[in-house]
Amino acid sequence: MSQSRRRVARVGAVGVFVAASIALAAAPAAAHVGVTPSVTTANAYTVLTFGVPHGCDASATTKVSIKMPDQIVSVTPTVNPNWTVEKVTTALTPPVTDSHGNEITQRVSEVVYTAKTPLPSDLRDSFELSLKLPDAAGETLVFPTVQTCEQGEAAWVEVAAEGQDADALDYPAPKFTLTAPAENADGAVQPAAQQVSQNSDESGSGGTGVVGWIALVLGALGLVSGGLALARTRKAA
């Protein structure tokens, strides 16, 4: 191989290597069961998407149990045709009154999805829950989630203690922080329509985000650079 062609090969290889390195760096973020809220504004309605990106090692997933924070009263799960869904309720003591004046004596404490056919370990799925967020801006909501598999389970229930690095947790619980409503210039409160993903993957997006796009762009630039260098070499010849 001539020196010019070796230079072309090196240019293309560098672009591919950089893209692969960035993609691998993003992979751990997609490994956890996470939650993505459509809205994080306190006292607003939201849809939470819980992503299950893999099984328990090489074992297929058979059930996913999602516990609700104590502040959540009512939950409406979205139907997933591959799973049956059950709402587990707990008595409220004392009862609470909803916005329509109705007395609520029970709250949804857990939502359980059971697979009709086990989800293979190399495939992902997601679950959507519609609910109203508590009026507590700045508070972090935690959703301990247990993933049961044909062999073993993964308990995504760990919460970092004060001063502990959350990234050091092996099985962090899905969570996100409530935000305050935005204010207009005149001081009037305006509901925010903010989408935030924490511990996700993903939430559930399969790990494709800003970092993934950067990797693709860098890879493309490497290929373009290699092509231009090859064209110049042929023209010089």
PDB file of C-alpha atoms in Angstrom:
ATOM      1  CA  MET A   1       0.000   0.000   0.000  1.00  0.00           C
ATOM      2  CA  SER A   2       1.360   3.448  -0.952  1.00  0.00           C
ATOM      3  CA  GLN A   3       2.089   6.100   1.681  1.00  0.00           C
ATOM      4  CA  SER A   4      -0.847   8.225   0.457  1.00  0.00           C
ATOM      5  CA  ARG A   5      -3.294   5.359   0.746  1.00  0.00           C
ATOM      6  CA  ARG A   6      -1.995   4.502   4.206  1.00  0.00           C
ATOM      7  CA  ARG A   7      -2.629   8.124   5.209  1.00  0.00           C
ATOM      8  CA  VAL A   8      -6.222   7.842   3.923  1.00  0.00           C
ATOM      9  CA  ALA A   9      -6.775   4.655   5.892  1.00  0.00           C
ATOM     10  CA  ARG A  10      -5.440   6.286   9.061  1.00  0.00           C
ATOM     11  CA  VAL A  11      -7.741   9.311   8.684  1.00  0.00           C
ATOM     12  CA  GLY A  12     -10.820   7.125   8.287  1.00  0.00           C
ATOM     13  CA  ALA A  13      -9.785   4.887  11.160  1.00  0.00           C
ATOM     14  CA  VAL A  14      -9.344   7.846  13.512  1.00  0.00           C
ATOM     15  CA  GLY A  15     -12.884   9.071  12.802  1.00  0.00           C
ATOM     16  CA  VAL A  16     -14.377   5.645  13.412  1.00  0.00           C
ATOM     17  CA  PHE A  17     -12.314   5.160  16.594  1.00  0.00           C
ATOM     18  CA  VAL A  18     -13.434   8.495  18.066  1.00  0.00           C
ATOM     19  CA  ALA A  19     -17.085   7.770  17.280  1.00  0.00           C
ATOM     20  CA  ALA A  20     -16.848   4.305  18.812  1.00  0.00           C
ATOM     21  CA  SER A  21     -15.138   5.641  21.940  1.00  0.00           C
ATOM     22  CA  ILE A  22     -17.880   8.217  22.554  1.00  0.00           C
ATOM     23  CA  ALA A  23     -20.606   5.654  21.953  1.00  0.00           C
ATOM     24  CA  LEU A  24     -19.005   3.276  24.449  1.00  0.00           C
ATOM     25  CA  ALA A  25     -18.740   6.072  27.005  1.00  0.00           C
ATOM     26  CA  ALA A  26     -22.491   6.660  26.680  1.00  0.00           C
ATOM     27  CA  ALA A  27     -23.371   2.972  27.107  1.00  0.00           C
ATOM     28  CA  PRO A  28     -23.402   2.829  30.952  1.00  0.00           C
ATOM     29  CA  ALA A  29     -26.090   5.551  31.089  1.00  0.00           C
ATOM     30  CA  ALA A  30     -28.423   3.254  29.186  1.00  0.00           C
ATOM     31  CA  ALA A  31     -27.837   0.257  31.468  1.00  0.00           C
ATOM     32  CA  HIS A  32     -30.163   1.293  34.302  1.00  0.00           C
ATOM     33  CA  VAL A  33     -33.922   1.092  34.584  1.00  0.00           C
ATOM     34  CA  GLY A  34     -34.838   4.780  34.544  1.00  0.00           C
ATOM     35  CA  VAL A  35     -37.738   7.219  34.372  1.00  0.00           C
ATOM     36  CA  THR A  36     -38.392  10.052  31.924  1.00  0.00           C
ATOM     37  CA  PRO A  37     -41.145  12.526  32.941  1.00  0.00           C
ATOM     38  CA  SER A  38     -42.952  14.462  30.215  1.00  0.00           C
ATOM     39  CA  VAL A  39     -43.278  17.340  32.710  1.00  0.00           C
ATOM     40  CA  THR A  40     -41.480  17.884  36.026  1.00  0.00           C
ATOM     41  CA  THR A  41     -43.481  20.929  37.179  1.00  0.00           C
ATOM     42  CA  ALA A  42     -44.859  20.596  40.714  1.00  0.00           C
ATOM     43  CA  ASN A  43     -48.652  20.193  40.906  1.00  0.00           C
ATOM     44  CA  ALA A  44     -48.856  19.416  37.161  1.00  0.00           C
ATOM     45  CA  TYR A  45     -50.035  16.336  35.298  1.00  0.00           C
ATOM     46  CA  THR A  46     -47.287  14.259  33.704  1.00  0.00           C
ATOM     47  CA  VAL A  47     -46.627  10.974  31.909  1.00  0.00           C
ATOM     48  CA  LEU A  48     -43.743   8.964  33.329  1.00  0.00           C
ATOM     49  CA  THR A  49     -41.960   6.579  30.975  1.00  0.00           C
ATOM     50  CA  PHE A  50     -40.015   3.770  32.654  1.00  0.00           C
ATOM     51  CA  GLY A  51     -37.472   2.091  30.383  1.00  0.00           C
ATOM     52  CA  VAL A  52     -36.241  -1.478  30.844  1.00  0.00           C
ATOM     53  CA  PRO A  53     -33.120  -1.734  28.653  1.00  0.00           C
ATOM     54  CA  HIS A  54     -32.012  -5.319  29.385  1.00  0.00           C
ATOM     55  CA  GLY A  55     -32.682  -8.450  31.406  1.00  0.00           C
ATOM     56  CA  CYS A  56     -30.943  -9.829  34.503  1.00  0.00           C
ATOM     57  CA  ASP A  57     -27.590 -10.732  32.969  1.00  0.00           C
ATOM     58  CA  ALA A  58     -28.673 -13.158  30.236  1.00  0.00           C
ATOM     59  CA  SER A  59     -32.076 -13.953  31.769  1.00  0.00           C
ATOM     60  CA  ALA A  60     -35.377 -12.728  30.289  1.00  0.00           C
ATOM     61  CA  THR A  61     -37.583 -10.286  32.227  1.00  0.00           C
ATOM     62  CA  THR A  62     -40.920 -11.613  33.485  1.00  0.00           C
ATOM     63  CA  LYS A  63     -42.183  -8.812  35.774  1.00  0.00           C
ATOM     64  CA  VAL A  64     -41.525  -5.165  36.593  1.00  0.00           C
ATOM     65  CA  SER A  65     -42.862  -3.700  39.870  1.00  0.00           C
ATOM     66  CA  ILE A  66     -42.805   0.084  40.275  1.00  0.00           C
ATOM     67  CA  LYS A  67     -43.447   1.586  43.726  1.00  0.00           C
ATOM     68  CA  MET A  68     -45.034   5.017  43.954  1.00  0.00           C
ATOM     69  CA  PRO A  69     -43.842   7.738  46.353  1.00  0.00           C
ATOM     70  CA  ASP A  70     -46.169   8.366  49.306  1.00  0.00           C
ATOM     71  CA  GLN A  71     -47.209  11.728  47.828  1.00  0.00           C
ATOM     72  CA  ILE A  72     -48.736  10.056  44.742  1.00  0.00           C
ATOM     73  CA  VAL A  73     -52.393   9.139  45.150  1.00  0.00           C
ATOM     74  CA  SER A  74     -53.785   8.218  41.736  1.00  0.00           C
ATOM     75  CA  VAL A  75     -52.007   6.532  38.801  1.00  0.00           C
ATOM     76  CA  THR A  76     -53.323   5.605  35.351  1.00  0.00           C
ATOM     77  CA  PRO A  77     -51.079   3.021  33.630  1.00  0.00           C
ATOM     78  CA  THR A  78     -50.914   2.907  29.837  1.00  0.00           C
ATOM     79  CA  VAL A  79     -51.799  -0.454  28.313  1.00  0.00           C
ATOM     80  CA  ASN A  80     -48.823  -2.373  26.930  1.00  0.00           C
ATOM     81  CA  PRO A  81     -50.044  -5.252  24.727  1.00  0.00           C
ATOM     82  CA  ASN A  82     -47.114  -7.463  25.752  1.00  0.00           C
ATOM     83  CA  TRP A  83     -47.866  -7.191  29.478  1.00  0.00           C
ATOM     84  CA  THR A  84     -50.722  -7.441  31.959  1.00  0.00           C
ATOM     85  CA  VAL A  85     -50.915  -4.581  34.456  1.00  0.00           C
ATOM     86  CA  GLU A  86     -52.099  -4.458  38.064  1.00  0.00           C
ATOM     87  CA  LYS A  87     -52.545  -1.499  40.402  1.00  0.00           C
ATOM     88  CA  VAL A  88     -51.787  -2.301  44.046  1.00  0.00           C
ATOM     89  CA  THR A  89     -53.655  -0.011  46.464  1.00  0.00           C
ATOM     90  CA  THR A  90     -53.026   0.999  50.063  1.00  0.00           C
ATOM     91  CA  ALA A  91     -55.455   2.557  52.547  1.00  0.00           C
ATOM     92  CA  LEU A  92     -55.060   6.286  53.168  1.00  0.00           C
ATOM     93  CA  THR A  93     -55.137   7.230  56.841  1.00  0.00           C
ATOM     94  CA  PRO A  94     -56.564   9.764  57.087  1.00  0.00           C
ATOM     95  CA  PRO A  95     -58.450   9.980  53.760  1.00  0.00           C
ATOM     96  CA  VAL A  96     -57.809  12.945  51.452  1.00  0.00           C
ATOM     97  CA  THR A  97     -60.110  15.095  49.334  1.00  0.00           C
ATOM     98  CA  ASP A  98     -59.403  15.520  45.622  1.00  0.00           C
ATOM     99  CA  SER A  99     -59.884  18.658  43.521  1.00  0.00           C
ATOM    100  CA  HIS A 100     -63.508  17.676  42.819  1.00  0.00           C
ATOM    101  CA  GLY A 101     -64.384  17.341  46.490  1.00  0.00           C
ATOM    102  CA  ASN A 102     -64.404  13.533  46.480  1.00  0.00           C
ATOM    103  CA  GLU A 103     -63.046  11.662  49.481  1.00  0.00           C
ATOM    104  CA  ILE A 104     -60.187   9.323  48.561  1.00  0.00           C
ATOM    105  CA  THR A 105     -59.630   6.428  50.965  1.00  0.00           C
ATOM    106  CA  GLN A 106     -57.018   4.469  48.994  1.00  0.00           C
ATOM    107  CA  ARG A 107     -53.939   5.343  46.969  1.00  0.00           C
ATOM    108  CA  VAL A 108     -52.050   3.458  44.268  1.00  0.00           C
ATOM    109  CA  SER A 109     -48.853   2.367  46.000  1.00  0.00           C
ATOM    110  CA  GLU A 110     -47.438   0.122  43.284  1.00  0.00           C
ATOM    111  CA  VAL A 111     -47.913  -0.705  39.608  1.00  0.00           C
ATOM    112  CA  VAL A 112     -46.962  -4.220  38.468  1.00  0.00           C
ATOM    113  CA  TYR A 113     -46.428  -5.209  34.832  1.00  0.00           C
ATOM    114  CA  THR A 114     -46.260  -8.969  34.167  1.00  0.00           C
ATOM    115  CA  ALA A 115     -44.988 -10.216  30.806  1.00  0.00           C
ATOM    116  CA  LYS A 116     -47.296 -12.385  28.713  1.00  0.00           C
ATOM    117  CA  THR A 117     -44.116 -13.723  27.133  1.00  0.00           C
ATOM    118  CA  PRO A 118     -40.753 -13.130  28.889  1.00  0.00           C
ATOM    119  CA  LEU A 119     -38.850 -10.147  27.470  1.00  0.00           C
ATOM    120  CA  PRO A 120     -35.491 -11.422  26.070  1.00  0.00           C
ATOM    121  CA  SER A 121     -32.438  -9.991  27.799  1.00  0.00           C
ATOM    122  CA  ASP A 122     -31.185  -8.345  24.592  1.00  0.00           C
ATOM    123  CA  LEU A 123     -34.442  -6.466  23.952  1.00  0.00           C
ATOM    124  CA  ARG A 124     -35.950  -3.433  25.702  1.00  0.00           C
ATOM    125  CA  ASP A 125     -39.452  -2.212  26.531  1.00  0.00           C
ATOM    126  CA  SER A 126     -41.065   0.739  28.310  1.00  0.00           C
ATOM    127  CA  PHE A 127     -44.113   1.516  30.458  1.00  0.00           C
ATOM    128  CA  GLU A 128     -46.068   4.774  30.723  1.00  0.00           C
ATOM    129  CA  LEU A 129     -47.879   6.003  33.847  1.00  0.00           C
ATOM    130  CA  SER A 130     -50.085   9.099  33.909  1.00  0.00           C
ATOM    131  CA  LEU A 131     -50.394  10.922  37.240  1.00  0.00           C
ATOM    132  CA  LYS A 132     -50.476  14.293  38.986  1.00  0.00           C
ATOM    133  CA  LEU A 133     -47.260  15.452  40.614  1.00  0.00           C
ATOM    134  CA  PRO A 134     -47.334  16.744  44.209  1.00  0.00           C
ATOM    135  CA  ASP A 135     -47.088  20.472  44.888  1.00  0.00           C
ATOM    136  CA  ALA A 136     -43.557  20.300  46.290  1.00  0.00           C
ATOM    137  CA  ALA A 137     -41.044  22.063  44.032  1.00  0.00           C
ATOM    138  CA  GLY A 138     -37.454  21.060  44.756  1.00  0.00           C
ATOM    139  CA  GLU A 139     -38.404  17.668  46.186  1.00  0.00           C
ATOM    140  CA  THR A 140     -37.006  14.517  44.598  1.00  0.00           C
ATOM    141  CA  LEU A 141     -39.450  11.705  43.812  1.00  0.00           C
ATOM    142  CA  VAL A 142     -38.025   8.180  43.987  1.00  0.00           C
ATOM    143  CA  PHE A 143     -39.624   5.154  42.320  1.00  0.00           C
ATOM    144  CA  PRO A 144     -38.021   1.927  43.636  1.00  0.00           C
ATOM    145  CA  THR A 145     -38.376  -0.645  40.868  1.00  0.00           C
ATOM    146  CA  VAL A 146     -37.830  -4.408  41.024  1.00  0.00           C
ATOM    147  CA  GLN A 147     -37.164  -6.245  37.777  1.00  0.00           C
ATOM    148  CA  THR A 148     -37.905  -9.966  38.093  1.00  0.00           C
ATOM    149  CA  CYS A 149     -36.389 -12.385  35.573  1.00  0.00           C
ATOM    150  CA  GLU A 150     -36.641 -16.093  34.807  1.00  0.00           C
ATOM    151  CA  GLN A 151     -33.461 -16.438  36.827  1.00  0.00           C
ATOM    152  CA  GLY A 152     -32.811 -13.872  39.536  1.00  0.00           C
ATOM    153  CA  GLU A 153     -33.894 -10.238  39.783  1.00  0.00           C
ATOM    154  CA  ALA A 154     -32.503  -6.716  39.654  1.00  0.00           C
ATOM    155  CA  ALA A 155     -33.715  -4.450  42.480  1.00  0.00           C
ATOM    156  CA  TRP A 156     -33.359  -0.861  41.286  1.00  0.00           C
ATOM    157  CA  VAL A 157     -33.971   0.562  44.763  1.00  0.00           C
ATOM    158  CA  GLU A 158     -30.690   2.154  45.874  1.00  0.00           C
ATOM    159  CA  VAL A 159     -30.679   5.823  46.875  1.00  0.00           C
ATOM    160  CA  ALA A 160     -27.456   7.737  47.479  1.00  0.00           C
ATOM    161  CA  ALA A 161     -26.868   8.785  51.085  1.00  0.00           C
ATOM    162  CA  GLU A 162     -25.893  12.348  51.901  1.00  0.00           C
ATOM    163  CA  GLY A 163     -22.438  12.990  50.492  1.00  0.00           C
ATOM    164  CA  GLN A 164     -22.413   9.745  48.506  1.00  0.00           C
ATOM    165  CA  ASP A 165     -21.755   9.742  44.762  1.00  0.00           C
ATOM    166  CA  ALA A 166     -24.947   8.569  43.038  1.00  0.00           C
ATOM    167  CA  ASP A 167     -22.878   7.269  40.103  1.00  0.00           C
ATOM    168  CA  ALA A 168     -21.251   4.759  42.462  1.00  0.00           C
ATOM    169  CA  LEU A 169     -24.553   2.932  43.017  1.00  0.00           C
ATOM    170  CA  ASP A 170     -24.916  -0.425  41.286  1.00  0.00           C
ATOM    171  CA  TYR A 171     -28.725  -0.398  41.202  1.00  0.00           C
ATOM    172  CA  PRO A 172     -29.967   3.202  41.526  1.00  0.00           C
ATOM    173  CA  ALA A 173     -33.700   3.767  41.875  1.00  0.00           C
ATOM    174  CA  PRO A 174     -35.403   5.795  39.106  1.00  0.00           C
ATOM    175  CA  LYS A 175     -35.931   9.368  40.299  1.00  0.00           C
ATOM    176  CA  PHE A 176     -36.330  13.007  39.281  1.00  0.00           C
ATOM    177  CA  THR A 177     -36.696  16.389  40.978  1.00  0.00           C
ATOM    178  CA  LEU A 178     -39.840  18.519  40.877  1.00  0.00           C
ATOM    179  CA  THR A 179     -39.393  21.981  39.385  1.00  0.00           C
ATOM    180  CA  ALA A 180     -41.209  25.231  40.152  1.00  0.00           C
ATOM    181  CA  PRO A 181     -43.638  26.736  37.621  1.00  0.00           C
ATOM    182  CA  ALA A 182     -42.049  29.339  35.358  1.00  0.00           C
ATOM    183  CA  GLU A 183     -42.935  33.012  35.820  1.00  0.00           C
ATOM    184  CA  ASN A 184     -43.770  35.562  33.129  1.00  0.00           C
ATOM    185  CA  ALA A 185     -42.185  39.009  33.059  1.00  0.00           C
ATOM    186  CA  ASP A 186     -45.197  40.387  34.956  1.00  0.00           C
ATOM    187  CA  GLY A 187     -44.669  37.841  37.745  1.00  0.00           C
ATOM    188  CA  ALA A 188     -47.593  35.626  36.743  1.00  0.00           C
ATOM    189  CA  VAL A 189     -46.973  31.913  37.126  1.00  0.00           C
ATOM    190  CA  GLN A 190     -46.856  29.952  33.893  1.00  0.00           C
ATOM    191  CA  PRO A 191     -46.825  26.122  33.879  1.00  0.00           C
ATOM    192  CA  ALA A 192     -43.597  24.751  32.478  1.00  0.00           C
ATOM    193  CA  ALA A 193     -43.577  22.104  29.760  1.00  0.00           C
ATOM    194  CA  GLN A 194     -40.131  20.756  30.514  1.00  0.00           C
ATOM    195  CA  GLN A 195     -38.991  17.255  29.635  1.00  0.00           C
ATOM    196  CA  VAL A 196     -36.199  15.837  31.750  1.00  0.00           C
ATOM    197  CA  SER A 197     -34.586  12.394  31.878  1.00  0.00           C
ATOM    198  CA  GLN A 198     -32.771  11.289  35.018  1.00  0.00           C
ATOM    199  CA  ASN A 199     -31.256   7.825  35.521  1.00  0.00           C
ATOM    200  CA  SER A 200     -32.228   6.968  32.053  1.00  0.00           C
ATOM    201  CA  ASP A 201     -31.880   6.077  30.218  1.00  0.00           C
ATOM    202  CA  GLU A 202     -34.103   6.063  30.293  1.00  0.00           C
ATOM    203  CA  SER A 203     -35.427   6.254  30.555  1.00  0.00           C
ATOM    204  CA  GLY A 204     -36.036   4.690  28.352  1.00  0.00           C
ATOM    205  CA  SER A 205     -34.808   6.034  25.051  1.00  0.00           C
ATOM    206  CA  GLY A 206     -32.406   3.152  24.469  1.00  0.00           C
ATOM    207  CA  GLY A 207     -29.365   5.363  25.183  1.00  0.00           C
ATOM    208  CA  THR A 208     -29.562   7.487  21.990  1.00  0.00           C
ATOM    209  CA  GLY A 209     -29.120  11.145  22.886  1.00  0.00           C
ATOM    210  CA  VAL A 210     -26.808  14.103  22.369  1.00  0.00           C
ATOM    211  CA  VAL A 211     -23.694  12.004  22.910  1.00  0.00           C
ATOM    212  CA  GLY A 212     -24.916   9.445  20.404  1.00  0.00           C
ATOM    213  CA  TRP A 213     -25.481  12.115  17.750  1.00  0.00           C
ATOM    214  CA  ILE A 214     -22.013  13.552  18.384  1.00  0.00           C
ATOM    215  CA  ALA A 215     -20.542  10.099  17.806  1.00  0.00           C
ATOM    216  CA  LEU A 216     -22.417   9.741  14.521  1.00  0.00           C
ATOM    217  CA  VAL A 217     -21.307  13.189  13.327  1.00  0.00           C
ATOM    218  CA  LEU A 218     -17.648  12.520  14.196  1.00  0.00           C
ATOM    219  CA  GLY A 219     -17.785   9.185  12.421  1.00  0.00           C
ATOM    220  CA  ALA A 220     -19.253  10.831   9.323  1.00  0.00           C
ATOM    221  CA  LEU A 221     -16.560  13.549   9.389  1.00  0.00           C
ATOM    222  CA  GLY A 222     -13.875  10.866   9.559  1.00  0.00           C
ATOM    223  CA  LEU A 223     -15.307   9.118   6.495  1.00  0.00           C
ATOM    224  CA  VAL A 224     -15.626  12.415   4.575  1.00  0.00           C
ATOM    225  CA  SER A 225     -12.024  13.356   5.427  1.00  0.00           C
ATOM    226  CA  GLY A 226     -10.832   9.979   4.239  1.00  0.00           C
ATOM    227  CA  GLY A 227     -12.771  10.315   0.984  1.00  0.00           C
ATOM    228  CA  LEU A 228     -11.343  13.785   0.272  1.00  0.00           C
ATOM    229  CA  ALA A 229      -7.810  12.597   0.955  1.00  0.00           C
ATOM    230  CA  LEU A 230      -8.309   9.648  -1.383  1.00  0.00           C
ATOM    231  CA  ALA A 231      -9.655  11.928  -4.111  1.00  0.00           C
ATOM    232  CA  ARG A 232      -6.621  14.233  -3.805  1.00  0.00           C
ATOM    233  CA  THR A 233      -4.285  11.241  -3.987  1.00  0.00           C
ATOM    234  CA  ARG A 234      -5.886   9.926  -7.190  1.00  0.00           C
ATOM    235  CA  LYS A 235      -5.821  13.406  -8.760  1.00  0.00           C
ATOM    236  CA  ALA A 236      -2.133  13.770  -7.916  1.00  0.00           C
ATOM    237  CA  ALA A 237      -1.429  10.382  -9.466  1.00  0.00           C
TER     238      ALA A 237
END
